[in-house]
């Protein structure tokens, strides 16, 4: 079974750093891009960026570039989303998802989501 | 940027109804349009890709159509488990992407 399993919920203070993870299984991890998506509670889905696990190429949405870093560790089939300086406005659920294939830019499956709460 | 606009933002319907959700792109995106369903507290799930291709395991009461700028998701014969929020996503300018704002389908 192809699946993505994300790390658990996190509670942080403004200014702190955080890294959340997304581990793939049941498929060749290096062959499918991973996307990160933000969902503020009660709101819609926002594309944040991609990573190609094969060569670590990343592409960020202009709305998120410079504020987050996406990375990967192929040896453990895991992608990461990282903040160095969290803000209260980063409070959201973050999902990772797998791109189907080259030229097939739809996302399936999705991870279960990681709730990040940033509050003083 | 390609903007995706869904309508309506919410709608109420009854079990057994036929409902249609519309997604409009700010420019032509050919058939590079995908639909997702999200139930409360759960991750989104892929329903339809390439505007009209049904993802494996998705019931045939779901269908998608359209090309260019205007697309529709139709559910024929609503079931209780279909009450959820639906999102469209364009992949025309991949690897860039964007989602519609969502349509919440509620029980009347």
PDB file of C-alpha atoms in Angstrom:
ATOM      1  CA  UNK A   1       0.000   0.000   0.000  1.00  0.00           C
ATOM      2  CA  UNK A   2       1.308   3.401  -0.988  1.00  0.00           C
ATOM      3  CA  UNK A   3       1.139   5.751   1.955  1.00  0.00           C
ATOM      4  CA  UNK A   4       2.588   8.895   3.454  1.00  0.00           C
ATOM      5  CA  UNK A   5       2.837   9.156   7.227  1.00  0.00           C
ATOM      6  CA  UNK A   6       3.439  12.536   8.807  1.00  0.00           C
ATOM      7  CA  UNK A   7       4.887  13.474  12.168  1.00  0.00           C
ATOM      8  CA  UNK A   8       2.653  14.386  15.057  1.00  0.00           C
ATOM      9  CA  UNK A   9       1.160  17.694  16.116  1.00  0.00           C
ATOM     10  CA  UNK A  10       3.482  20.420  17.348  1.00  0.00           C
ATOM     11  CA  UNK A  11       2.970  23.379  19.686  1.00  0.00           C
ATOM     12  CA  UNK A  12       5.555  26.127  19.446  1.00  0.00           C
ATOM     13  CA  UNK A  13       6.117  29.743  20.477  1.00  0.00           C
ATOM     14  CA  UNK A  14       6.673  32.591  18.017  1.00  0.00           C
ATOM     15  CA  UNK A  15      10.303  32.800  17.005  1.00  0.00           C
ATOM     16  CA  UNK A  16      10.989  29.116  17.561  1.00  0.00           C
ATOM     17  CA  UNK A  17      12.084  26.673  14.881  1.00  0.00           C
ATOM     18  CA  UNK A  18      10.361  23.498  13.752  1.00  0.00           C
ATOM     19  CA  UNK A  19      10.764  20.638  11.306  1.00  0.00           C
ATOM     20  CA  UNK A  20       7.919  18.307  10.421  1.00  0.00           C
ATOM     21  CA  UNK A  21       8.267  15.125   8.417  1.00  0.00           C
ATOM     22  CA  UNK A  22       6.516  13.000   5.822  1.00  0.00           C
ATOM     23  CA  UNK A  23       7.643   9.397   5.347  1.00  0.00           C
ATOM     24  CA  UNK A  24       6.710   7.476   2.226  1.00  0.00           C
ATOM     25  CA  UNK A  25       6.294   3.730   1.925  1.00  0.00           C
ATOM     26  CA  UNK A  26       5.009   1.180  -0.561  1.00  0.00           C
ATOM     27  CA  UNK A  27       6.610   2.804  -3.599  1.00  0.00           C
ATOM     28  CA  UNK A  28       9.936   4.034  -4.990  1.00  0.00           C
ATOM     29  CA  UNK A  29      10.274   7.229  -2.965  1.00  0.00           C
ATOM     30  CA  UNK A  30      12.836   8.869  -5.248  1.00  0.00           C
ATOM     31  CA  UNK A  31      10.576   8.594  -8.288  1.00  0.00           C
ATOM     32  CA  UNK A  32       7.688  10.816  -7.192  1.00  0.00           C
ATOM     33  CA  UNK A  33       7.773  14.475  -6.254  1.00  0.00           C
ATOM     34  CA  UNK A  34       6.373  15.449  -2.869  1.00  0.00           C
ATOM     35  CA  UNK A  35       4.232  18.553  -2.420  1.00  0.00           C
ATOM     36  CA  UNK A  36       3.475  20.431   0.780  1.00  0.00           C
ATOM     37  CA  UNK A  37       0.087  22.104   1.249  1.00  0.00           C
ATOM     38  CA  UNK A  38      -1.098  24.433   4.003  1.00  0.00           C
ATOM     39  CA  UNK A  39      -4.621  24.592   5.357  1.00  0.00           C
ATOM     40  CA  UNK A  40      -5.447  27.257   7.904  1.00  0.00           C
ATOM     41  CA  UNK A  41      -8.267  25.889  10.099  1.00  0.00           C
ATOM     42  CA  UNK A  42     -11.592  26.447   8.396  1.00  0.00           C
ATOM     43  CA  UNK A  43      -9.939  27.649   5.202  1.00  0.00           C
ATOM     44  CA  UNK A  44      -8.854  26.233   1.848  1.00  0.00           C
ATOM     45  CA  UNK A  45      -5.766  24.512   0.478  1.00  0.00           C
ATOM     46  CA  UNK A  46      -2.620  26.455  -0.408  1.00  0.00           C
ATOM     47  CA  UNK A  47       0.228  24.994  -2.411  1.00  0.00           C
ATOM     48  CA  UNK A  48       3.531  25.719  -0.666  1.00  0.00           C
ATOM     49  CA  UNK A  49       6.162  23.952  -2.719  1.00  0.00           C
ATOM     50  CA  UNK A  50       7.542  20.778  -4.185  1.00  0.00           C
ATOM     51  CA  UNK A  51      10.617  18.634  -3.865  1.00  0.00           C
ATOM     52  CA  UNK A  52      11.994  16.041  -6.243  1.00  0.00           C
ATOM     53  CA  UNK A  53      13.390  13.366  -3.900  1.00  0.00           C
ATOM     54  CA  UNK A  54      15.603  12.109  -6.714  1.00  0.00           C
ATOM     55  CA  UNK A  55      17.843  15.165  -6.801  1.00  0.00           C
ATOM     56  CA  UNK A  56      16.424  17.413  -4.053  1.00  0.00           C
ATOM     57  CA  UNK A  57      15.300  20.036  -6.589  1.00  0.00           C
ATOM     58  CA  UNK A  58      12.795  22.324  -4.903  1.00  0.00           C
ATOM     59  CA  UNK A  59      10.268  24.852  -6.130  1.00  0.00           C
ATOM     60  CA  UNK A  60       8.390  27.171  -3.803  1.00  0.00           C
ATOM     61  CA  UNK A  61       5.208  29.118  -4.163  1.00  0.00           C
ATOM     62  CA  UNK A  62       6.074  32.830  -4.115  1.00  0.00           C
ATOM     63  CA  UNK A  63       3.806  33.115  -1.075  1.00  0.00           C
ATOM     64  CA  UNK A  64       6.071  30.850   0.971  1.00  0.00           C
ATOM     65  CA  UNK A  65       9.536  31.233  -0.521  1.00  0.00           C
ATOM     66  CA  UNK A  66      12.039  32.448   2.028  1.00  0.00           C
ATOM     67  CA  UNK A  67       9.880  31.499   4.997  1.00  0.00           C
ATOM     68  CA  UNK A  68      10.037  27.706   4.785  1.00  0.00           C
ATOM     69  CA  UNK A  69      12.548  25.137   3.595  1.00  0.00           C
ATOM     70  CA  UNK A  70      11.669  21.815   2.010  1.00  0.00           C
ATOM     71  CA  UNK A  71      14.231  19.033   2.114  1.00  0.00           C
ATOM     72  CA  UNK A  72      14.495  15.276   1.833  1.00  0.00           C
ATOM     73  CA  UNK A  73      16.446  12.328   3.222  1.00  0.00           C
ATOM     74  CA  UNK A  74      16.283   9.609   0.590  1.00  0.00           C
ATOM     75  CA  UNK A  75      17.906   7.052   2.888  1.00  0.00           C
ATOM     76  CA  UNK A  76      14.800   7.017   5.067  1.00  0.00           C
ATOM     77  CA  UNK A  77      12.252   7.989   2.386  1.00  0.00           C
ATOM     78  CA  UNK A  78      11.321  11.142   4.250  1.00  0.00           C
ATOM     79  CA  UNK A  79      10.547  14.686   3.193  1.00  0.00           C
ATOM     80  CA  UNK A  80      10.673  17.639   5.565  1.00  0.00           C
ATOM     81  CA  UNK A  81       9.120  21.066   5.943  1.00  0.00           C
ATOM     82  CA  UNK A  82      11.109  23.412   8.155  1.00  0.00           C
ATOM     83  CA  UNK A  83      10.766  26.856   9.702  1.00  0.00           C
ATOM     84  CA  UNK A  84      13.580  28.743  11.405  1.00  0.00           C
ATOM     85  CA  UNK A  85      11.370  31.514  12.816  1.00  0.00           C
ATOM     86  CA  UNK A  86       7.742  30.622  13.389  1.00  0.00           C
ATOM     87  CA  UNK A  87       4.975  33.208  13.453  1.00  0.00           C
ATOM     88  CA  UNK A  88       1.492  32.944  14.903  1.00  0.00           C
ATOM     89  CA  UNK A  89       0.194  33.086  11.352  1.00  0.00           C
ATOM     90  CA  UNK A  90       1.915  29.746  10.654  1.00  0.00           C
ATOM     91  CA  UNK A  91      -0.747  28.021  12.734  1.00  0.00           C
ATOM     92  CA  UNK A  92      -2.300  25.554  10.324  1.00  0.00           C
ATOM     93  CA  UNK A  93      -2.541  21.947   9.241  1.00  0.00           C
ATOM     94  CA  UNK A  94       0.219  20.965   6.872  1.00  0.00           C
ATOM     95  CA  UNK A  95      -0.208  18.116   4.406  1.00  0.00           C
ATOM     96  CA  UNK A  96       2.281  16.345   2.214  1.00  0.00           C
ATOM     97  CA  UNK A  97       1.158  14.525  -0.904  1.00  0.00           C
ATOM     98  CA  UNK A  98       2.741  12.553  -3.705  1.00  0.00           C
ATOM     99  CA  UNK A  99       2.690  13.656  -7.318  1.00  0.00           C
ATOM    100  CA  UNK A 100       1.439  10.845  -9.498  1.00  0.00           C
ATOM    101  CA  UNK A 101       4.172  10.997 -12.128  1.00  0.00           C
ATOM    102  CA  UNK A 102       6.008  13.191 -14.582  1.00  0.00           C
ATOM    103  CA  UNK A 103       3.378  15.025 -16.562  1.00  0.00           C
ATOM    104  CA  UNK A 104       0.660  13.746 -14.248  1.00  0.00           C
ATOM    105  CA  UNK A 105       0.494  16.577 -11.764  1.00  0.00           C
ATOM    106  CA  UNK A 106      -2.202  15.379  -9.442  1.00  0.00           C
ATOM    107  CA  UNK A 107      -1.684  14.371  -5.853  1.00  0.00           C
ATOM    108  CA  UNK A 108      -2.318  10.937  -4.438  1.00  0.00           C
ATOM    109  CA  UNK A 109      -2.041   9.808  -1.732  1.00  0.00           C
ATOM    110  CA  UNK A 110      -1.917  12.499   0.949  1.00  0.00           C
ATOM    111  CA  UNK A 111      -0.422  12.279   4.396  1.00  0.00           C
ATOM    112  CA  UNK A 112      -2.762  12.498   7.366  1.00  0.00           C
ATOM    113  CA  UNK A 113      -1.711  16.076   8.118  1.00  0.00           C
ATOM    114  CA  UNK A 114       0.318  17.715  10.873  1.00  0.00           C
ATOM    115  CA  UNK A 115      -1.279  20.414  13.035  1.00  0.00           C
ATOM    116  CA  UNK A 116       1.167  23.166  13.910  1.00  0.00           C
ATOM    117  CA  UNK A 117       0.083  25.593  16.601  1.00  0.00           C
ATOM    118  CA  UNK A 118       2.173  28.716  17.194  1.00  0.00           C
ATOM    119  CA  UNK A 119       1.142  30.646  20.268  1.00  0.00           C
ATOM    120  CA  UNK A 120       2.802  32.598  23.025  1.00  0.00           C
TER     121      UNK A 120
ATOM    122  CA  UNK B   1      -0.654  33.227 -11.590  1.00  0.00           C
ATOM    123  CA  UNK B   2      -3.651  31.158 -12.595  1.00  0.00           C
ATOM    124  CA  UNK B   3      -6.611  31.849 -10.327  1.00  0.00           C
ATOM    125  CA  UNK B   4      -9.220  29.163  -9.737  1.00  0.00           C
ATOM    126  CA  UNK B   5     -12.723  30.192  -8.687  1.00  0.00           C
ATOM    127  CA  UNK B   6     -15.299  27.690  -7.497  1.00  0.00           C
ATOM    128  CA  UNK B   7     -19.031  28.225  -7.282  1.00  0.00           C
ATOM    129  CA  UNK B   8     -20.979  28.026  -5.201  1.00  0.00           C
ATOM    130  CA  UNK B   9     -18.899  28.340  -2.036  1.00  0.00           C
ATOM    131  CA  UNK B  10     -21.459  26.212  -0.271  1.00  0.00           C
ATOM    132  CA  UNK B  11     -24.650  24.395  -1.102  1.00  0.00           C
ATOM    133  CA  UNK B  12     -27.244  22.304   0.623  1.00  0.00           C
ATOM    134  CA  UNK B  13     -28.703  19.183  -0.916  1.00  0.00           C
ATOM    135  CA  UNK B  14     -30.531  16.023   0.030  1.00  0.00           C
ATOM    136  CA  UNK B  15     -29.583  12.383  -0.253  1.00  0.00           C
ATOM    137  CA  UNK B  16     -30.405  11.247  -3.768  1.00  0.00           C
ATOM    138  CA  UNK B  17     -30.028  14.694  -5.353  1.00  0.00           C
ATOM    139  CA  UNK B  18     -27.867  15.486  -8.335  1.00  0.00           C
ATOM    140  CA  UNK B  19     -25.460  18.343  -7.673  1.00  0.00           C
ATOM    141  CA  UNK B  20     -23.017  20.257  -9.821  1.00  0.00           C
ATOM    142  CA  UNK B  21     -20.008  22.252  -8.679  1.00  0.00           C
ATOM    143  CA  UNK B  22     -18.279  24.647 -11.039  1.00  0.00           C
ATOM    144  CA  UNK B  23     -14.623  25.612 -11.261  1.00  0.00           C
ATOM    145  CA  UNK B  24     -13.448  28.456 -13.486  1.00  0.00           C
ATOM    146  CA  UNK B  25      -9.828  29.225 -14.392  1.00  0.00           C
ATOM    147  CA  UNK B  26      -8.537  32.750 -15.016  1.00  0.00           C
ATOM    148  CA  UNK B  27      -7.005  31.520 -18.286  1.00  0.00           C
ATOM    149  CA  UNK B  28      -7.280  28.435 -20.428  1.00  0.00           C
ATOM    150  CA  UNK B  29      -5.834  25.360 -18.755  1.00  0.00           C
ATOM    151  CA  UNK B  30      -6.845  22.795 -21.372  1.00  0.00           C
ATOM    152  CA  UNK B  31      -7.870  19.685 -19.368  1.00  0.00           C
ATOM    153  CA  UNK B  32      -5.297  20.097 -16.608  1.00  0.00           C
ATOM    154  CA  UNK B  33      -7.884  20.111 -13.850  1.00  0.00           C
ATOM    155  CA  UNK B  34      -8.204  17.791 -10.875  1.00  0.00           C
ATOM    156  CA  UNK B  35     -10.850  17.428  -8.150  1.00  0.00           C
ATOM    157  CA  UNK B  36     -10.421  16.440  -4.509  1.00  0.00           C
ATOM    158  CA  UNK B  37     -12.820  15.606  -1.704  1.00  0.00           C
ATOM    159  CA  UNK B  38     -12.067  16.520   1.885  1.00  0.00           C
ATOM    160  CA  UNK B  39     -14.128  15.258   4.784  1.00  0.00           C
ATOM    161  CA  UNK B  40     -13.971  17.005   8.189  1.00  0.00           C
ATOM    162  CA  UNK B  41     -10.772  16.233  10.049  1.00  0.00           C
ATOM    163  CA  UNK B  42      -9.345  14.244   7.149  1.00  0.00           C
ATOM    164  CA  UNK B  43      -6.824  14.786   4.391  1.00  0.00           C
ATOM    165  CA  UNK B  44      -8.043  15.534   0.871  1.00  0.00           C
ATOM    166  CA  UNK B  45      -8.510  12.594  -1.480  1.00  0.00           C
ATOM    167  CA  UNK B  46      -8.213  12.573  -5.264  1.00  0.00           C
ATOM    168  CA  UNK B  47     -11.496  12.080  -7.089  1.00  0.00           C
ATOM    169  CA  UNK B  48     -10.915  13.064 -10.697  1.00  0.00           C
ATOM    170  CA  UNK B  49      -7.827  13.914 -12.735  1.00  0.00           C
ATOM    171  CA  UNK B  50      -7.407  15.303 -16.209  1.00  0.00           C
ATOM    172  CA  UNK B  51     -10.832  16.954 -15.922  1.00  0.00           C
ATOM    173  CA  UNK B  52     -12.815  13.754 -16.428  1.00  0.00           C
ATOM    174  CA  UNK B  53     -10.856  10.608 -15.470  1.00  0.00           C
ATOM    175  CA  UNK B  54     -12.158   8.878 -12.372  1.00  0.00           C
ATOM    176  CA  UNK B  55      -9.533   7.864  -9.839  1.00  0.00           C
ATOM    177  CA  UNK B  56      -9.492   4.146  -9.065  1.00  0.00           C
ATOM    178  CA  UNK B  57     -11.962   3.250  -6.340  1.00  0.00           C
ATOM    179  CA  UNK B  58     -14.084   6.386  -6.710  1.00  0.00           C
ATOM    180  CA  UNK B  59     -17.790   5.622  -7.198  1.00  0.00           C
ATOM    181  CA  UNK B  60     -19.183   6.158 -10.678  1.00  0.00           C
ATOM    182  CA  UNK B  61     -21.759   8.657  -9.385  1.00  0.00           C
ATOM    183  CA  UNK B  62     -18.912  11.177  -9.525  1.00  0.00           C
ATOM    184  CA  UNK B  63     -18.109  12.666 -12.898  1.00  0.00           C
ATOM    185  CA  UNK B  64     -16.118  15.572 -14.239  1.00  0.00           C
ATOM    186  CA  UNK B  65     -16.265  17.536 -17.440  1.00  0.00           C
ATOM    187  CA  UNK B  66     -14.980  20.668 -19.110  1.00  0.00           C
ATOM    188  CA  UNK B  67     -11.932  22.096 -20.799  1.00  0.00           C
ATOM    189  CA  UNK B  68     -10.376  25.475 -21.328  1.00  0.00           C
ATOM    190  CA  UNK B  69     -11.610  27.685 -18.498  1.00  0.00           C
ATOM    191  CA  UNK B  70     -14.856  26.068 -17.299  1.00  0.00           C
ATOM    192  CA  UNK B  71     -15.159  22.763 -15.491  1.00  0.00           C
ATOM    193  CA  UNK B  72     -17.822  20.907 -13.541  1.00  0.00           C
ATOM    194  CA  UNK B  73     -17.930  18.172 -10.943  1.00  0.00           C
ATOM    195  CA  UNK B  74     -21.243  16.340 -10.859  1.00  0.00           C
ATOM    196  CA  UNK B  75     -22.469  13.933  -8.224  1.00  0.00           C
ATOM    197  CA  UNK B  76     -25.467  11.913  -9.378  1.00  0.00           C
ATOM    198  CA  UNK B  77     -27.470  10.453  -6.538  1.00  0.00           C
ATOM    199  CA  UNK B  78     -25.913  11.963  -3.422  1.00  0.00           C
ATOM    200  CA  UNK B  79     -25.010   9.538  -0.679  1.00  0.00           C
ATOM    201  CA  UNK B  80     -24.563  10.442   2.999  1.00  0.00           C
ATOM    202  CA  UNK B  81     -20.799   9.968   2.727  1.00  0.00           C
ATOM    203  CA  UNK B  82     -20.577  12.565  -0.072  1.00  0.00           C
ATOM    204  CA  UNK B  83     -21.211  15.502   2.225  1.00  0.00           C
ATOM    205  CA  UNK B  84     -17.786  17.100   2.302  1.00  0.00           C
ATOM    206  CA  UNK B  85     -15.772  19.972   0.857  1.00  0.00           C
ATOM    207  CA  UNK B  86     -14.628  19.745  -2.743  1.00  0.00           C
ATOM    208  CA  UNK B  87     -11.592  21.470  -4.250  1.00  0.00           C
ATOM    209  CA  UNK B  88     -10.439  21.890  -7.811  1.00  0.00           C
ATOM    210  CA  UNK B  89      -6.727  22.146  -8.624  1.00  0.00           C
ATOM    211  CA  UNK B  90      -5.095  23.271 -11.858  1.00  0.00           C
ATOM    212  CA  UNK B  91      -1.893  21.647 -13.056  1.00  0.00           C
ATOM    213  CA  UNK B  92      -1.551  23.491 -16.364  1.00  0.00           C
ATOM    214  CA  UNK B  93       1.541  25.422 -15.365  1.00  0.00           C
ATOM    215  CA  UNK B  94       3.095  22.594 -13.411  1.00  0.00           C
ATOM    216  CA  UNK B  95       5.157  22.425 -11.372  1.00  0.00           C
ATOM    217  CA  UNK B  96       3.361  25.567 -10.233  1.00  0.00           C
ATOM    218  CA  UNK B  97      -0.163  24.841  -9.044  1.00  0.00           C
ATOM    219  CA  UNK B  98      -3.202  26.409  -7.445  1.00  0.00           C
ATOM    220  CA  UNK B  99      -6.451  25.315  -5.815  1.00  0.00           C
ATOM    221  CA  UNK B 100      -9.941  26.695  -5.876  1.00  0.00           C
ATOM    222  CA  UNK B 101     -11.294  28.047  -2.595  1.00  0.00           C
ATOM    223  CA  UNK B 102     -13.478  25.012  -2.016  1.00  0.00           C
ATOM    224  CA  UNK B 103     -17.186  24.176  -2.114  1.00  0.00           C
ATOM    225  CA  UNK B 104     -18.809  22.868   1.050  1.00  0.00           C
ATOM    226  CA  UNK B 105     -21.623  20.425   0.373  1.00  0.00           C
ATOM    227  CA  UNK B 106     -24.019  20.196   3.293  1.00  0.00           C
ATOM    228  CA  UNK B 107     -27.080  18.154   4.078  1.00  0.00           C
ATOM    229  CA  UNK B 108     -30.359  19.984   3.591  1.00  0.00           C
TER     230      UNK B 108
END
